[in-house]
Coordinates of C-alpha atoms in Angstrom, one line a residue:
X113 CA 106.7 152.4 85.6
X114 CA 103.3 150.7 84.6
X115 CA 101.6 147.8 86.5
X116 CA 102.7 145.8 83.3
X117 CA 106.2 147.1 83.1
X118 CA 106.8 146.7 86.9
X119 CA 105.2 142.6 86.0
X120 CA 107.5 142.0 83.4
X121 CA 110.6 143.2 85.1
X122 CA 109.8 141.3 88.2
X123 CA 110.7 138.2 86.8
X124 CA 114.8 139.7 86.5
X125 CA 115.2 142.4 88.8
X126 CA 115.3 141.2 92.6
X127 CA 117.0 144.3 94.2
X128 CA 115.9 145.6 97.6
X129 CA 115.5 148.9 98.9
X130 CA 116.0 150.1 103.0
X131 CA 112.9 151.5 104.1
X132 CA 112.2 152.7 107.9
X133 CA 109.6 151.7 109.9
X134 CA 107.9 152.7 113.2
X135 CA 108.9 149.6 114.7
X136 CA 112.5 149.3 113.4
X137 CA 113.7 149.1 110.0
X138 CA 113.5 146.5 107.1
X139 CA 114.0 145.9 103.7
X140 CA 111.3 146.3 101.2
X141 CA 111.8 144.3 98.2
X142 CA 110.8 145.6 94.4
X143 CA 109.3 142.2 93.1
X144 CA 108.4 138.4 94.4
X145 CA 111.8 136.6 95.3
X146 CA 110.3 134.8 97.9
X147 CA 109.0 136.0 101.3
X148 CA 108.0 139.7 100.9
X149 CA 109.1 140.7 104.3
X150 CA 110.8 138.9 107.3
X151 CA 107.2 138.8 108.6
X152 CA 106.7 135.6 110.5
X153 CA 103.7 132.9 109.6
X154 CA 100.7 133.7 112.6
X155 CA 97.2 133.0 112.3
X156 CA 94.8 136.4 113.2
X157 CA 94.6 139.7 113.3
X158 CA 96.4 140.4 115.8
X159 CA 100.1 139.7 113.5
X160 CA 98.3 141.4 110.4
X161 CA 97.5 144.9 112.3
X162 CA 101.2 144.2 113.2
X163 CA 103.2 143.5 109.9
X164 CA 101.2 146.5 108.6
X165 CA 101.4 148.9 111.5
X166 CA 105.4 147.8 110.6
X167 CA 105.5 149.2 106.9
X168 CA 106.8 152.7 105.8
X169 CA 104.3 155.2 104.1
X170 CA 102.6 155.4 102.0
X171 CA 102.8 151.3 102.0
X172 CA 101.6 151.5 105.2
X173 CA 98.4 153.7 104.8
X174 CA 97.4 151.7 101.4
X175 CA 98.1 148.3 103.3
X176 CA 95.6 150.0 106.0
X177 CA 92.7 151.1 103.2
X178 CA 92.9 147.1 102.0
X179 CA 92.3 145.8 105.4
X180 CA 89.6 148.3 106.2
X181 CA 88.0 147.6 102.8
X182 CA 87.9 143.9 103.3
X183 CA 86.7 143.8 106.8
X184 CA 83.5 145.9 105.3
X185 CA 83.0 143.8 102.7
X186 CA 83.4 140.3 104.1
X187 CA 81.4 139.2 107.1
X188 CA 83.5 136.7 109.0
X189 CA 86.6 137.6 107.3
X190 CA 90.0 135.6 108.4
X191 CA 93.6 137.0 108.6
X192 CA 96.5 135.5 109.0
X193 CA 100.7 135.7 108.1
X194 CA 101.9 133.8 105.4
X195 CA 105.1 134.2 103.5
X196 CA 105.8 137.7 104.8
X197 CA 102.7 139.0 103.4
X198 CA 98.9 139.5 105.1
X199 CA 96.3 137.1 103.9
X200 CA 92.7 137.3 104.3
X201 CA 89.6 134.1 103.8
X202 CA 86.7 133.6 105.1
X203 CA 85.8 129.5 105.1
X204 CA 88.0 127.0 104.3
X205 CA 90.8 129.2 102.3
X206 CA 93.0 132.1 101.7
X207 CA 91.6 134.1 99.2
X208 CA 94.1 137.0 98.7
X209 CA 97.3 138.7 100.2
X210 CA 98.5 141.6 100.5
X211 CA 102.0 142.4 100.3
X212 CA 104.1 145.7 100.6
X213 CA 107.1 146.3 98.3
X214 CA 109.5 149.3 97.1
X215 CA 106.9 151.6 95.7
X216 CA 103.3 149.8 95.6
X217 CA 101.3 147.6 98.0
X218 CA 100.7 144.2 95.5
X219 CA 97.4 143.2 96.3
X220 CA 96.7 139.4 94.5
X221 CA 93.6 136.9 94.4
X222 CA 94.7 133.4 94.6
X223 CA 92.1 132.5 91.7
X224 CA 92.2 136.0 90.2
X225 CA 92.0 134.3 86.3
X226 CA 88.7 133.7 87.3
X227 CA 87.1 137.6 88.3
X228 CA 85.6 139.6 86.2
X229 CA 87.5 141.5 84.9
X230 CA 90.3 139.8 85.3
X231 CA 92.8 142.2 87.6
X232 CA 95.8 143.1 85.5
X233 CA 98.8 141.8 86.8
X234 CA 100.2 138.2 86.8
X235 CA 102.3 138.3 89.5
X236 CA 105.5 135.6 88.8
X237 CA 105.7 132.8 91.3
X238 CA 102.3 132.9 93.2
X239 CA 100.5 130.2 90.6
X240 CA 99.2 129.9 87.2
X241 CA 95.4 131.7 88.2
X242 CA 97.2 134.1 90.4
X243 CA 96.5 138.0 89.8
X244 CA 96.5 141.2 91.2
X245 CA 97.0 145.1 91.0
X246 CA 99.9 146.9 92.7
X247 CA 98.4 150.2 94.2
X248 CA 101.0 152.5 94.7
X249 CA 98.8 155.4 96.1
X250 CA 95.4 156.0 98.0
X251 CA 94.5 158.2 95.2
X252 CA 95.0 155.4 92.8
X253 CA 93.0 152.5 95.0
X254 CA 89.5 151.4 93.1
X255 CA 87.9 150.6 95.9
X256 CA 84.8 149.7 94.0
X257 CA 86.4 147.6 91.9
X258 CA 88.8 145.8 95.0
X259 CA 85.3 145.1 96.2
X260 CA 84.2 143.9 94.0
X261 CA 87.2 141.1 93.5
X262 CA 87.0 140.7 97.1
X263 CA 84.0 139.4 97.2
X264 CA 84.4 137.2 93.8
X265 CA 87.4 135.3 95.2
X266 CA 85.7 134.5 98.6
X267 CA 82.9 133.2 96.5
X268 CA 84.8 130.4 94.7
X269 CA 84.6 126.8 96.3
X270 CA 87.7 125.8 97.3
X271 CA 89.1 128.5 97.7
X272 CA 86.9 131.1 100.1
X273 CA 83.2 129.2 100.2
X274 CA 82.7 126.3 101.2
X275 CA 84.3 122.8 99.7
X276 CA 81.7 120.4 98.3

């Protein structure tokens, strides 16, 4: 299924699928109904090494590559728990999560409308200028390009700079 295909059907298909862990087991869902995991709300790094150390592979390695990305490429980055899904600022804002689901790691920029390019998938319920990409392998992850958005969205007052 294609990044658009799997977009479109999130919006009707709210299935779940058991999925072990290293830490016990939980369910990963296939698309947004809510909370992406029973991951509870915490501010720092500490519960974000956690809830990812807690997914299944090859979620968990992908959710690893993200983190690892953005500490490199944002000085003074911020982590935190929100909605069952890791979220990562720097300055006064949360600038994009990262969330693990049956089959891909959705990784979406609160004010993704805005980046150029624009990332391809409009994920349903997370805002109007919400977007993302759902990397379901290593081999697959741009890093370049998730750079690249990285440091886009932490550059928008408001949202990641400063607010004037």
């Amino acid at each position: 299924m294609t990044s658009t295909e799997h977009g479109k059907d999130a919006a009707t298909h709210s299935a779940t699928s058991s999925a072990a862990s290293t830490n016990g087991s939980f369910e990963l869902r296939d698309a947004m109904t809510g909370r992406a995991s029973p991951a509870k709300a915490a501010v720092g790094d500490n519960p974000v090494f956690a809830y990812i150390a807690s997914l299944p592979e090859p979620q968990r390695g992908i959710a690893e590559a993200v983190d690892a990305l953005a500490a490199k490429t944002l000085p003074g980055l911020e982590r935190s728990i929100k909605w069952g899904m890791a979220y990562y600022g720097i300055g006064k804002g949360w600038c994009f999560s990262s969330g693990a689901f049956v089959g891909h790691i959705k990784l979406m920029f609160v004010n993704g409308a805005a980046l150029q390019p624009v990332p391809p998938v409009t994920p349903v319920g997370m805002g109007k200028a919400t977007r993302g990409v759902e990397i379901a392998s290593l081999a697959r992850m741009d890093h370049s390009q998730i750079a690249t958005w990285m440091q886009q969205a932490t550059a928008v007052p408001g949202v990641g700079g400063k607010r004037t």
